[in-house]
Short mmCIF file of C-alpha atoms in Angstrom, two decimals:
data_model
loop_
_atom_site.label_atom_id
_atom_site.label_comp_id
_atom_site.label_asym_id
_atom_site.label_seq_id
_atom_site.Cartn_x
_atom_site.Cartn_y
_atom_site.Cartn_z
CA MET A 1 -10.37 -33.13 14.47
CA ILE A 2 -13.07 -35.27 12.86
CA SER A 3 -11.87 -38.68 11.66
CA THR A 4 -11.34 -39.45 7.98
CA ALA A 5 -14.08 -42.07 8.11
CA ALA A 6 -16.61 -39.44 9.11
CA LEU A 7 -15.65 -36.98 6.33
CA PRO A 8 -17.99 -38.27 3.58
CA ARG A 9 -20.99 -37.76 5.83
CA LEU A 10 -19.75 -34.33 6.84
CA TRP A 11 -19.30 -33.31 3.20
CA ILE A 12 -22.83 -34.48 2.40
CA GLY A 13 -24.14 -32.41 5.28
CA PHE A 14 -22.13 -29.35 4.30
CA ALA A 15 -23.19 -29.62 0.65
CA ALA A 16 -26.82 -29.77 1.82
CA MET A 17 -26.24 -26.67 3.96
CA ALA A 18 -24.79 -24.83 0.96
CA VAL A 19 -27.84 -25.76 -1.14
CA GLY A 20 -30.11 -24.43 1.61
CA MET A 21 -28.20 -21.15 1.61
CA PHE A 22 -28.44 -21.02 -2.20
CA MET A 23 -32.24 -21.38 -1.96
CA ALA A 24 -32.49 -18.45 0.46
CA ILE A 25 -30.36 -16.11 -1.67
CA LEU A 26 -32.02 -17.19 -4.91
CA ASP A 27 -35.45 -16.54 -3.42
CA ILE A 28 -34.67 -12.84 -3.04
CA GLN A 29 -33.74 -12.47 -6.69
CA ILE A 30 -36.49 -14.54 -8.30
CA VAL A 31 -39.18 -12.75 -6.29
CA ALA A 32 -37.69 -9.34 -7.13
CA SER A 33 -37.75 -10.14 -10.84
CA SER A 34 -41.37 -11.33 -10.72
CA LEU A 35 -43.11 -8.76 -8.52
CA PRO A 36 -45.52 -7.67 -11.32
CA GLU A 37 -46.88 -11.24 -11.54
CA ILE A 38 -47.39 -11.34 -7.76
CA GLN A 39 -49.14 -7.97 -7.88
CA ALA A 40 -51.50 -9.17 -10.59
CA GLY A 41 -52.19 -12.45 -8.82
CA LEU A 42 -53.09 -10.92 -5.42
CA GLY A 43 -54.36 -7.53 -6.52
CA ILE A 44 -51.76 -5.65 -4.46
CA PRO A 45 -51.74 -1.84 -4.88
CA LEU A 46 -48.63 -0.70 -6.72
CA SER A 47 -47.55 1.55 -3.83
CA TRP A 48 -47.51 -1.46 -1.48
CA LEU A 49 -45.76 -3.88 -3.81
CA SER A 50 -42.20 -3.15 -2.71
CA TRP A 51 -43.06 -4.31 0.82
CA VAL A 52 -43.12 -7.89 -0.45
CA GLN A 53 -39.36 -7.55 -0.85
CA THR A 54 -38.67 -5.06 1.94
CA ALA A 55 -40.28 -7.28 4.58
CA TYR A 56 -37.91 -10.10 3.68
CA LEU A 57 -34.82 -7.89 3.65
CA MET A 58 -35.63 -6.23 6.99
CA ALA A 59 -36.06 -9.59 8.71
CA GLU A 60 -32.96 -11.00 7.02
CA ILE A 61 -30.65 -8.25 8.17
CA VAL A 62 -31.84 -8.68 11.78
CA ALA A 63 -31.26 -12.44 11.71
CA ILE A 64 -27.71 -12.40 10.34
CA PRO A 65 -25.90 -11.05 13.44
CA LEU A 66 -27.93 -13.38 15.70
CA THR A 67 -26.23 -16.41 14.19
CA GLY A 68 -23.62 -16.64 16.91
CA TRP A 69 -26.24 -16.76 19.64
CA LEU A 70 -28.36 -19.28 17.73
CA SER A 71 -25.36 -21.57 17.28
CA ARG A 72 -24.46 -21.36 20.96
CA ALA A 73 -28.03 -21.98 22.07
CA LEU A 74 -29.03 -24.74 19.66
CA SER A 75 -25.77 -26.10 18.16
CA LEU A 76 -24.85 -25.62 14.54
CA ARG A 77 -26.90 -28.59 13.33
CA CYS A 78 -30.08 -27.76 15.25
CA ALA A 79 -29.90 -24.06 14.38
CA PHE A 80 -29.55 -24.81 10.67
CA VAL A 81 -32.30 -27.45 10.61
CA ALA A 82 -34.66 -25.11 12.49
CA CYS A 83 -33.92 -22.20 10.14
CA VAL A 84 -34.22 -24.19 6.91
CA GLY A 85 -37.42 -25.76 8.24
CA GLY A 86 -38.82 -22.32 9.04
CA PHE A 87 -37.80 -21.02 5.62
CA THR A 88 -39.50 -23.96 3.90
CA ALA A 89 -42.71 -23.63 5.93
CA ALA A 90 -42.81 -19.87 5.27
CA SER A 91 -42.34 -20.52 1.54
CA LEU A 92 -45.39 -22.76 1.62
CA LEU A 93 -47.36 -20.03 3.41
CA CYS A 94 -46.25 -17.47 0.81
CA ALA A 95 -47.57 -19.68 -1.98
CA ALA A 96 -50.86 -20.16 -0.09
CA SER A 97 -51.32 -16.44 0.60
CA ARG A 98 -54.71 -14.99 -0.28
CA GLY A 99 -53.80 -11.36 0.23
CA PHE A 100 -51.13 -8.78 0.90
CA TRP A 101 -50.89 -9.04 4.68
CA MET A 102 -50.62 -12.81 4.78
CA LEU A 103 -47.88 -12.69 2.17
CA VAL A 104 -45.91 -10.00 4.01
CA ALA A 105 -46.16 -11.87 7.33
CA ALA A 106 -44.89 -15.05 5.67
CA ARG A 107 -42.08 -13.10 4.00
CA VAL A 108 -40.93 -11.80 7.40
CA VAL A 109 -40.60 -15.37 8.71
CA GLN A 110 -38.98 -16.45 5.46
CA GLY A 111 -36.48 -13.58 5.61
CA PHE A 112 -35.52 -14.19 9.24
CA CYS A 113 -34.95 -17.92 8.73
CA GLY A 114 -33.26 -17.46 5.35
CA GLY A 115 -31.00 -14.72 6.65
CA ALA A 116 -29.52 -16.99 9.32
CA LEU A 117 -28.60 -19.69 6.80
CA ILE A 118 -25.81 -17.71 5.12
CA PRO A 119 -23.57 -17.06 8.14
CA LEU A 120 -24.32 -20.54 9.52
CA VAL A 121 -22.84 -22.07 6.37
CA PHE A 122 -19.73 -19.88 6.43
CA SER A 123 -19.17 -20.56 10.13
CA ALA A 124 -19.52 -24.30 9.42
CA ILE A 125 -16.49 -24.07 7.11
CA PHE A 126 -14.23 -23.16 10.01
CA VAL A 127 -15.90 -25.40 12.59
CA MET A 128 -16.19 -28.59 10.54
CA PHE A 129 -13.01 -28.62 8.42
CA ASP A 130 -9.28 -28.22 8.80
CA GLU A 131 -7.25 -25.75 6.75
CA ARG A 132 -6.61 -28.18 3.89
CA ARG A 133 -10.32 -28.74 3.32
CA ARG A 134 -11.55 -25.23 4.13
CA THR A 135 -10.62 -23.85 0.74
CA ARG A 136 -12.80 -26.41 -1.04
CA ALA A 137 -15.64 -25.81 1.39
CA THR A 138 -15.35 -22.03 0.96
CA LEU A 139 -15.31 -22.50 -2.81
CA LEU A 140 -18.52 -24.55 -2.73
CA ALA A 141 -20.34 -22.17 -0.41
CA GLY A 142 -19.03 -19.03 -2.07
CA LEU A 143 -19.81 -20.22 -5.56
CA LEU A 144 -23.43 -20.99 -4.67
CA ALA A 145 -23.79 -17.74 -2.70
CA MET A 146 -22.46 -15.62 -5.57
CA LEU A 147 -24.24 -17.52 -8.37
CA ALA A 148 -27.69 -17.10 -6.83
CA PRO A 149 -28.03 -13.33 -7.50
CA THR A 150 -26.82 -13.86 -11.06
CA LEU A 151 -29.18 -16.75 -11.84
CA GLY A 152 -32.16 -15.19 -10.05
CA PRO A 153 -33.59 -13.13 -12.95
CA ALA A 154 -33.33 -16.08 -15.37
CA VAL A 155 -34.93 -18.54 -12.93
CA GLY A 156 -37.65 -16.05 -11.96
CA GLY A 157 -38.41 -15.28 -15.58
CA PHE A 158 -38.56 -18.97 -16.49
CA VAL A 159 -40.86 -19.87 -13.57
CA THR A 160 -43.33 -17.06 -14.18
CA ASP A 161 -43.23 -17.65 -17.93
CA ARG A 162 -43.99 -21.39 -17.61
CA PHE A 163 -45.98 -21.57 -14.36
CA SER A 164 -47.88 -19.32 -11.93
CA TRP A 165 -46.29 -16.96 -9.37
CA HIS A 166 -47.02 -19.50 -6.62
CA TRP A 167 -44.14 -21.61 -7.91
CA LEU A 168 -41.69 -18.85 -7.03
CA PHE A 169 -42.18 -20.12 -3.47
CA LEU A 170 -43.22 -23.73 -4.01
CA ILE A 171 -39.88 -24.56 -5.63
CA ASN A 172 -38.34 -24.16 -2.15
CA VAL A 173 -40.49 -26.79 -0.47
CA GLY A 174 -39.06 -30.05 -1.85
CA PRO A 175 -35.39 -29.03 -1.65
CA GLY A 176 -35.97 -27.49 1.78
CA ILE A 177 -37.29 -30.75 3.22
CA ALA A 178 -34.43 -32.70 1.65
CA VAL A 179 -31.82 -30.25 2.98
CA ALA A 180 -33.22 -30.37 6.52
CA ALA A 181 -33.26 -34.18 6.48
CA LEU A 182 -29.70 -34.48 5.15
CA VAL A 183 -28.27 -31.99 7.65
CA ALA A 184 -30.05 -33.67 10.56
CA TRP A 185 -28.76 -37.07 9.40
CA SER A 186 -25.17 -36.13 8.62
CA LEU A 187 -24.15 -33.72 11.39
CA ALA A 188 -23.97 -34.48 15.10
CA ALA A 189 -25.23 -31.89 17.56
CA ASP A 190 -22.32 -30.08 19.19
CA ASP A 191 -22.75 -30.30 22.95
CA ARG A 192 -20.79 -27.09 23.38
CA GLY A 193 -23.75 -25.23 21.90
CA ARG A 194 -25.74 -25.85 25.06
CA GLU A 195 -23.50 -23.44 26.90
CA GLY A 196 -25.21 -20.65 24.98
CA ARG A 197 -28.50 -21.37 26.71
CA ALA A 198 -27.24 -19.54 29.78
CA ALA A 199 -28.56 -16.08 30.56
CA ILE A 200 -28.23 -13.79 27.55
CA ASP A 201 -28.92 -10.08 27.16
CA LEU A 202 -32.25 -10.38 25.39
CA TRP A 203 -32.96 -6.69 26.03
CA SER A 204 -30.55 -6.06 23.18
CA LEU A 205 -32.85 -7.88 20.75
CA PRO A 206 -35.40 -5.04 20.26
CA LEU A 207 -32.51 -2.58 19.91
CA LEU A 208 -30.99 -4.79 17.22
CA ALA A 209 -34.31 -5.11 15.41
CA VAL A 210 -35.04 -1.37 15.47
CA SER A 211 -31.54 -0.30 14.42
CA LEU A 212 -31.02 -2.75 11.55
CA ALA A 213 -34.60 -3.03 10.27
CA GLY A 214 -34.94 0.74 10.53
CA LEU A 215 -31.70 1.21 8.61
CA GLU A 216 -32.92 -1.11 5.85
CA LEU A 217 -36.16 0.87 5.63
CA LEU A 218 -34.28 4.18 5.63
CA LEU A 219 -31.99 3.07 2.80
CA LYS A 220 -35.01 1.97 0.77
CA GLU A 221 -37.21 5.04 1.24
CA ALA A 222 -34.80 7.97 1.60
CA PRO A 223 -33.60 8.20 -2.03
CA ALA A 224 -37.17 8.81 -3.24
CA ARG A 225 -38.53 10.79 -0.27
CA GLY A 226 -35.42 12.85 0.33
CA TRP A 227 -32.75 12.22 2.94
CA LEU A 228 -33.57 15.49 4.72
CA SER A 229 -37.35 15.04 4.78
CA PRO A 230 -38.83 15.02 8.33
CA PRO A 231 -39.87 11.32 8.31
CA MET A 232 -36.43 10.23 7.11
CA MET A 233 -34.66 12.47 9.63
CA LEU A 234 -36.80 10.97 12.39
CA LEU A 235 -36.01 7.44 11.20
CA THR A 236 -32.30 8.30 11.02
CA GLY A 237 -32.36 9.49 14.63
CA LEU A 238 -34.20 6.37 15.75
CA CYS A 239 -31.70 4.08 14.00
CA ALA A 240 -28.74 5.98 15.40
CA ALA A 241 -30.08 6.04 18.97
CA SER A 242 -30.97 2.35 19.00
CA GLY A 243 -27.64 1.46 17.36
CA VAL A 244 -25.62 3.37 19.96
CA ALA A 245 -27.63 1.79 22.78
CA LEU A 246 -27.08 -1.67 21.26
CA VAL A 247 -23.31 -1.18 21.05
CA ARG A 248 -23.17 0.05 24.66
CA ARG A 249 -25.11 -2.97 25.95
CA CYS A 250 -23.08 -5.44 23.92
CA ARG A 251 -19.83 -3.96 25.21
CA ARG A 252 -20.87 -3.89 28.86
CA HIS A 253 -23.02 -6.97 29.37
CA PRO A 254 -21.19 -10.14 30.58
CA THR A 255 -23.13 -12.33 28.11
CA PRO A 256 -23.85 -10.03 25.15
CA LEU A 257 -26.25 -10.91 22.39
CA ILE A 258 -23.53 -10.05 19.84
CA GLU A 259 -19.82 -10.25 20.65
CA LEU A 260 -18.37 -7.06 19.20
CA GLY A 261 -14.93 -7.94 20.54
CA ALA A 262 -14.26 -9.70 17.23
CA PHE A 263 -13.54 -6.28 15.71
CA ALA A 264 -10.44 -6.04 17.91
CA ASP A 265 -8.82 -8.48 15.48
CA ARG A 266 -7.32 -6.30 12.73
CA ASN A 267 -7.68 -8.88 9.99
CA PHE A 268 -11.33 -9.35 10.87
CA ALA A 269 -12.05 -5.61 10.95
CA VAL A 270 -10.36 -5.00 7.58
CA GLY A 271 -11.91 -8.18 6.16
CA CYS A 272 -15.35 -6.85 7.12
CA LEU A 273 -14.64 -3.67 5.18
CA PHE A 274 -13.77 -5.74 2.13
CA SER A 275 -16.93 -7.81 2.69
CA PHE A 276 -18.84 -4.50 2.66
CA VAL A 277 -17.22 -3.54 -0.67
CA LEU A 278 -18.04 -6.96 -2.14
CA GLY A 279 -21.68 -6.47 -1.13
CA VAL A 280 -21.74 -3.15 -2.96
CA GLY A 281 -20.14 -4.70 -6.04
CA LEU A 282 -22.26 -7.83 -6.17
CA TYR A 283 -25.71 -6.50 -5.30
CA GLY A 284 -25.17 -3.14 -6.99
CA ALA A 285 -24.32 -4.78 -10.31
CA THR A 286 -27.26 -7.20 -10.13
CA TYR A 287 -29.50 -4.18 -9.51
CA GLN A 288 -28.16 -1.75 -12.09
CA LEU A 289 -27.77 -4.10 -15.01
CA PRO A 290 -31.39 -5.43 -14.97
CA LEU A 291 -32.55 -1.84 -14.48
CA PHE A 292 -30.75 -0.81 -17.65
CA LEU A 293 -31.87 -3.84 -19.63
CA GLY A 294 -35.49 -3.54 -18.47
CA LEU A 295 -36.09 0.22 -18.64
CA VAL A 296 -33.76 1.16 -21.50
CA ARG A 297 -33.52 -1.97 -23.64
CA ASN A 298 -37.08 -3.14 -22.80
CA TYR A 299 -36.04 -6.71 -21.97
CA ASP A 300 -38.29 -9.05 -19.98
CA ALA A 301 -37.08 -11.11 -17.01
CA LEU A 302 -35.97 -14.14 -19.01
CA PRO A 303 -33.90 -12.23 -21.63
CA ILE A 304 -32.33 -10.23 -18.78
CA GLY A 305 -31.34 -13.48 -17.13
CA LYS A 306 -29.77 -14.73 -20.37
CA VAL A 307 -27.60 -11.60 -20.56
CA MET A 308 -26.54 -11.83 -16.92
CA ILE A 309 -25.67 -15.51 -17.13
CA VAL A 310 -22.26 -14.40 -18.44
CA THR A 311 -21.30 -13.37 -14.90
CA GLY A 312 -22.32 -16.76 -13.53
CA ALA A 313 -20.41 -18.59 -16.25
CA ALA A 314 -17.28 -16.57 -15.44
CA GLN A 315 -17.64 -17.43 -11.76
CA LEU A 316 -17.82 -21.13 -12.56
CA ALA A 317 -14.88 -20.97 -14.94
CA VAL A 318 -12.57 -19.11 -12.56
CA ALA A 319 -13.53 -21.04 -9.39
CA PRO A 320 -10.92 -23.86 -9.84
CA LEU A 321 -8.19 -21.33 -10.59
CA ALA A 322 -9.16 -19.25 -7.54
CA THR A 323 -8.93 -22.36 -5.36
CA PHE A 324 -5.50 -23.22 -6.75
CA LEU A 325 -4.19 -19.68 -6.23
CA GLU A 326 -5.68 -19.35 -2.74
CA ARG A 327 -3.62 -22.32 -1.57
CA ARG A 328 -0.35 -21.25 -3.18
CA SER A 329 -0.19 -17.45 -3.14
CA ASP A 330 -0.23 -14.58 -0.70
CA ALA A 331 -3.86 -14.03 0.29
CA ARG A 332 -3.34 -10.27 0.22
CA ALA A 333 -2.11 -10.30 -3.38
CA LEU A 334 -5.02 -12.50 -4.44
CA LEU A 335 -7.47 -10.21 -2.66
CA ALA A 336 -5.98 -7.13 -4.32
CA ALA A 337 -6.24 -8.79 -7.75
CA GLY A 338 -9.86 -9.73 -7.11
CA TYR A 339 -11.02 -6.31 -5.97
CA GLY A 340 -9.01 -4.60 -8.70
CA LEU A 341 -10.74 -6.76 -11.30
CA LEU A 342 -14.12 -6.08 -9.68
CA ALA A 343 -13.48 -2.34 -9.87
CA LEU A 344 -12.42 -2.69 -13.52
CA GLY A 345 -15.72 -4.41 -14.32
CA TRP A 346 -17.63 -1.54 -12.71
CA LEU A 347 -15.60 1.19 -14.39
CA GLY A 348 -16.01 -0.51 -17.76
CA ASN A 349 -19.79 -0.23 -17.49
CA GLY A 350 -19.50 3.51 -16.93
CA PHE A 351 -19.50 4.21 -20.67
CA MET A 352 -22.83 2.65 -21.67
CA THR A 353 -25.15 4.25 -24.20
CA PRO A 354 -28.84 3.51 -24.77
CA ALA A 355 -27.75 1.28 -27.66
CA THR A 356 -25.39 -0.89 -25.59
CA ASP A 357 -26.29 -4.55 -26.06
CA PHE A 358 -25.08 -8.01 -25.02
CA TRP A 359 -21.60 -7.67 -26.47
CA GLY A 360 -21.22 -4.15 -25.12
CA LEU A 361 -21.73 -5.59 -21.63
CA PHE A 362 -19.83 -8.83 -22.17
CA TRP A 363 -16.26 -8.20 -21.00
CA GLN A 364 -17.38 -6.16 -17.98
CA GLN A 365 -19.50 -9.09 -16.82
CA LEU A 366 -16.58 -11.44 -17.40
CA ALA A 367 -14.38 -9.24 -15.23
CA ARG A 368 -16.89 -9.01 -12.38
CA GLY A 369 -17.68 -12.71 -12.54
CA ALA A 370 -14.02 -13.69 -12.52
CA ALA A 371 -13.37 -11.32 -9.62
CA VAL A 372 -15.99 -12.67 -7.24
CA MET A 373 -14.22 -15.84 -6.08
CA LEU A 374 -10.86 -14.02 -6.05
CA CYS A 375 -12.47 -11.58 -3.61
CA LEU A 376 -14.41 -14.04 -1.49
CA LEU A 377 -11.87 -16.81 -0.82
CA PRO A 378 -8.99 -14.74 0.59
CA SER A 379 -11.21 -12.23 2.44
CA THR A 380 -13.10 -15.03 4.19
CA ALA A 381 -9.91 -16.87 5.14
CA LEU A 382 -8.19 -13.73 6.43
CA ALA A 383 -11.22 -12.49 8.36
CA LEU A 384 -12.38 -15.73 10.00
CA GLY A 385 -9.32 -17.96 9.97
CA GLY A 386 -7.87 -16.59 13.20
CA PHE A 387 -10.83 -17.38 15.48
CA ALA A 388 -11.33 -20.40 17.69
CA PRO A 389 -14.26 -22.61 16.60
CA ALA A 390 -16.44 -21.38 19.46
CA ARG A 391 -16.16 -17.78 18.22
CA VAL A 392 -16.50 -18.41 14.49
CA ALA A 393 -20.32 -18.34 14.32
CA ASN A 394 -20.52 -14.88 15.89
CA ALA A 395 -17.71 -13.56 13.67
CA SER A 396 -19.31 -15.12 10.58
CA GLY A 397 -22.59 -13.38 11.35
CA LEU A 398 -20.89 -9.99 11.57
CA PHE A 399 -18.81 -10.68 8.45
CA ASN A 400 -21.89 -11.56 6.40
CA LEU A 401 -23.85 -8.67 7.91
CA MET A 402 -21.26 -6.29 6.51
CA ARG A 403 -21.76 -7.74 3.02
CA ASN A 404 -25.52 -7.28 3.27
CA LEU A 405 -25.10 -3.75 4.63
CA GLY A 406 -22.78 -3.02 1.72
CA GLY A 407 -25.46 -4.19 -0.68
CA ALA A 408 -28.20 -2.14 1.01
CA ILE A 409 -26.11 1.02 1.25
CA GLY A 410 -24.84 0.54 -2.30
CA LEU A 411 -28.40 0.32 -3.64
CA ALA A 412 -29.34 3.45 -1.69
CA VAL A 413 -26.38 5.31 -3.19
CA ILE A 414 -27.34 4.15 -6.67
CA ASP A 415 -30.98 5.18 -6.19
CA THR A 416 -29.87 8.57 -4.86
CA VAL A 417 -27.58 9.09 -7.86
CA LEU A 418 -30.38 8.17 -10.26
CA GLU A 419 -32.89 10.42 -8.49
CA GLN A 420 -30.60 13.44 -8.40
CA ARG A 421 -28.53 13.08 -11.56
CA THR A 422 -31.10 11.98 -14.14
CA PRO A 423 -33.02 15.33 -14.33
CA GLY A 424 -29.74 17.22 -14.69
CA HIS A 425 -28.57 14.96 -17.50
CA VAL A 426 -31.91 15.35 -19.29
CA THR A 427 -31.65 19.13 -19.07
CA GLU A 428 -28.07 19.05 -20.34
CA LEU A 429 -28.97 16.77 -23.26
CA VAL A 430 -31.87 19.02 -24.27
CA ALA A 431 -29.59 22.06 -24.26
CA ARG A 432 -26.95 20.24 -26.31
CA LEU A 433 -29.54 19.03 -28.83
CA GLU A 434 -30.96 22.53 -29.23
CA ALA A 435 -27.41 23.74 -29.84
CA GLY A 436 -27.02 21.18 -32.66
CA ASP A 437 -24.55 18.88 -30.85
CA ALA A 438 -24.09 15.74 -32.99
CA GLY A 439 -22.55 13.82 -30.08
CA ALA A 440 -25.66 14.36 -27.96
CA ALA A 441 -27.87 13.28 -30.88
CA ARG A 442 -25.81 10.13 -31.35
CA PHE A 443 -26.02 9.30 -27.63
CA VAL A 444 -29.79 9.82 -27.55
CA GLY A 445 -30.27 7.75 -30.71
CA LEU A 446 -31.31 10.45 -33.18
CA PRO A 447 -30.12 10.84 -36.79
CA THR A 448 -27.13 13.19 -36.83
CA GLU A 449 -27.69 14.83 -40.22
CA ARG A 450 -29.48 17.89 -38.79
CA PHE A 451 -27.00 18.35 -35.92
CA THR A 452 -24.14 20.35 -37.39
CA GLY A 453 -23.12 22.48 -34.43
CA VAL A 454 -25.62 25.19 -35.35
CA PRO A 455 -28.63 25.90 -33.07
CA LEU A 456 -31.74 24.16 -34.39
CA GLY A 457 -34.14 27.00 -33.78
CA PRO A 458 -37.82 26.47 -32.83
CA VAL A 459 -38.95 22.82 -32.54
CA ASP A 460 -42.61 21.94 -33.00
CA GLN A 461 -44.54 20.16 -30.26
CA ALA A 462 -44.96 16.93 -32.20
CA THR A 463 -41.18 16.59 -32.54
CA ARG A 464 -40.72 17.36 -28.84
CA ASP A 465 -43.23 14.66 -27.92
CA LEU A 466 -41.43 12.18 -30.15
CA VAL A 467 -37.95 12.98 -28.83
CA ALA A 468 -38.81 13.41 -25.12
CA PRO A 469 -38.90 9.65 -24.25
CA LEU A 470 -35.55 9.13 -25.99
CA VAL A 471 -33.96 12.00 -24.08
CA GLU A 472 -35.36 10.79 -20.74
CA ARG A 473 -34.04 7.31 -21.42
CA ALA A 474 -30.63 8.72 -22.35
CA GLY A 475 -30.62 10.81 -19.17
CA LEU A 476 -31.21 7.66 -17.12
CA VAL A 477 -28.33 5.90 -18.89
CA ALA A 478 -26.02 8.84 -18.18
CA ALA A 479 -26.97 8.69 -14.48
CA LEU A 480 -26.34 4.94 -14.46
CA ASP A 481 -22.92 5.63 -15.97
CA ASP A 482 -22.22 8.04 -13.10
CA ALA A 483 -23.09 5.35 -10.56
CA TRP A 484 -20.90 2.76 -12.29
CA LEU A 485 -17.93 5.14 -12.40
CA TRP A 486 -18.25 6.60 -8.90
CA ILE A 487 -18.68 3.27 -7.14
CA GLY A 488 -16.00 1.66 -9.30
CA GLY A 489 -13.61 4.42 -8.28
CA ALA A 490 -14.46 3.88 -4.61
CA MET A 491 -13.66 0.18 -5.07
CA LEU A 492 -10.23 1.06 -6.41
CA LEU A 493 -9.64 3.20 -3.31
CA SER A 494 -10.50 0.22 -1.10
CA LEU A 495 -7.25 -1.39 -2.27
CA LEU A 496 -5.45 1.06 0.04
CA LEU A 497 -6.63 -1.16 2.92
CA VAL A 498 -4.70 -4.22 1.70
CA PRO A 499 -1.42 -3.32 3.46
CA LEU A 500 -3.30 -3.29 6.78
CA LEU A 501 -3.90 -7.04 6.51
CA ARG A 502 -1.36 -9.39 8.03
CA VAL A 503 -0.58 -12.84 6.71
CA MET A 504 -1.42 -15.58 9.19
CA PRO A 505 1.61 -17.58 10.34
CA ARG A 506 1.98 -20.84 8.45
CA ALA A 507 1.79 -22.83 11.68
CA LEU A 508 -1.58 -21.35 12.46
CA GLU A 509 -2.84 -21.93 8.94
CA THR A 510 -2.03 -25.62 8.94
CA ALA A 511 -3.22 -26.39 12.45
CA PRO A 512 -6.58 -28.11 12.06
CA PRO A 513 -9.47 -26.73 14.14
CA ILE A 514 -11.56 -28.82 16.45
CA ALA A 515 -14.39 -29.61 14.10
CA MET A 516 -16.47 -31.26 16.82
CA SER A 517 -16.16 -32.15 20.46
CA GLU A 518 -14.79 -35.61 21.16
CA ARG A 519 -18.19 -36.72 22.40
CA SER A 520 -19.86 -35.46 19.23
CA GLU A 521 -17.27 -37.24 17.07
CA SER A 522 -17.82 -40.53 18.88
CA ARG A 523 -21.58 -40.11 18.45
CA LEU A 524 -21.10 -39.44 14.73
CA ARG A 525 -18.89 -42.51 14.37
CA SER A 526 -21.45 -44.65 16.15
CA ARG A 527 -24.15 -43.42 13.77
CA ILE A 528 -22.01 -44.32 10.75
#
């Protein structure tokens, strides 16, 4: 275990790592909220604009499971410094882009480097700290990781409102350099990482890239193009074939690119399922709520951010309590409370109307914000706490991959629900209005005096043209309500997995891990 004298430097290094991870997650959100400004600045065709975000996400999801290999090959310190340096350099290239293709190429590099930062930070928790300090480290990392999606719209709106779109990327440069310098200064390279430079199954790399990047593309395009359309069916087959081939190679090769044996640990396997559900809950909410506020309430990026800041404030307020409870209560009970509260926040949003405003969304955001740390702390400890330090990086990559996959699949489900349910709700609302239904008129936002339960009779074209946008907006809200309720119900069902988790023996919980090799510790002491 690392000496007490070396702990201040370790905490500085870990805090810098957490800030680097925060930058990478925040970048996704601020760019997503400011795509129109980027389109105007570079003259990108509207049909190509989504690739600015998709390129990042495809590269990110490929990088996450490679974290274990990167840590073995480079050491934790060198891998993190290389990735944060690459992310910073790519951010500079994004800001300097003169056209679409240069921007997309830079976003690929940015996504790959940024994607590796998240699991590297969470693996550092279990490699660098003993059990007593892990909870605080998990709290710091988890709080920054969960706050970033919430703060993204507000930060993006502020930057584009006050400065040019270039600053969406330039704000990463200064902090990125500082983070790289602090991590390089404060952490010693772990000599055990050099063992990973032995022969590795690099033939698995293209299979990994095709399966995960293809899946990300499929989840993005299929809701609009149709899941059964020929291109999407072809892409599904390609993802499935490459995924099966990847699993076979990883199971059979003596030095696999990804160690899938981690799933043999029951706590890890169940913890990954809960990580998946958290991804759905976190990224789904930060997608649906801005969609409602932007398309229905006509809010800009900055006002949307001000509404969503409630979730971030709840996360900050509950974080100390979550830390206290995580140390003193059954992790399974805490996890059940967290996911139950998360589901409640989703179900509560399932009754929105087009007139729902800040206060109509307030308590649901409080519930989801309070739930996040109650979900993250116990699930991380249960999933990763049973691994030896040498295996943590690989397990952390898979654990975080499941959260990202949950977010991607959750967004695809939401988009599919909106695509398929909105026209039906519009048709139903029109029929109810023609039948004189006052409840439908109230939901749409029309005066209810004329709606007395008696059919209205013929409606002139001018009235139809006036009412049509209101009905279409109401149909979208009804479809959003469906998504909130269906996914919230699925989250409640996930609580059935809690009994499958086993509590780690107290002796194992309190035994401190080997944070560094003895040689690395002596090197760190000599540098202090």
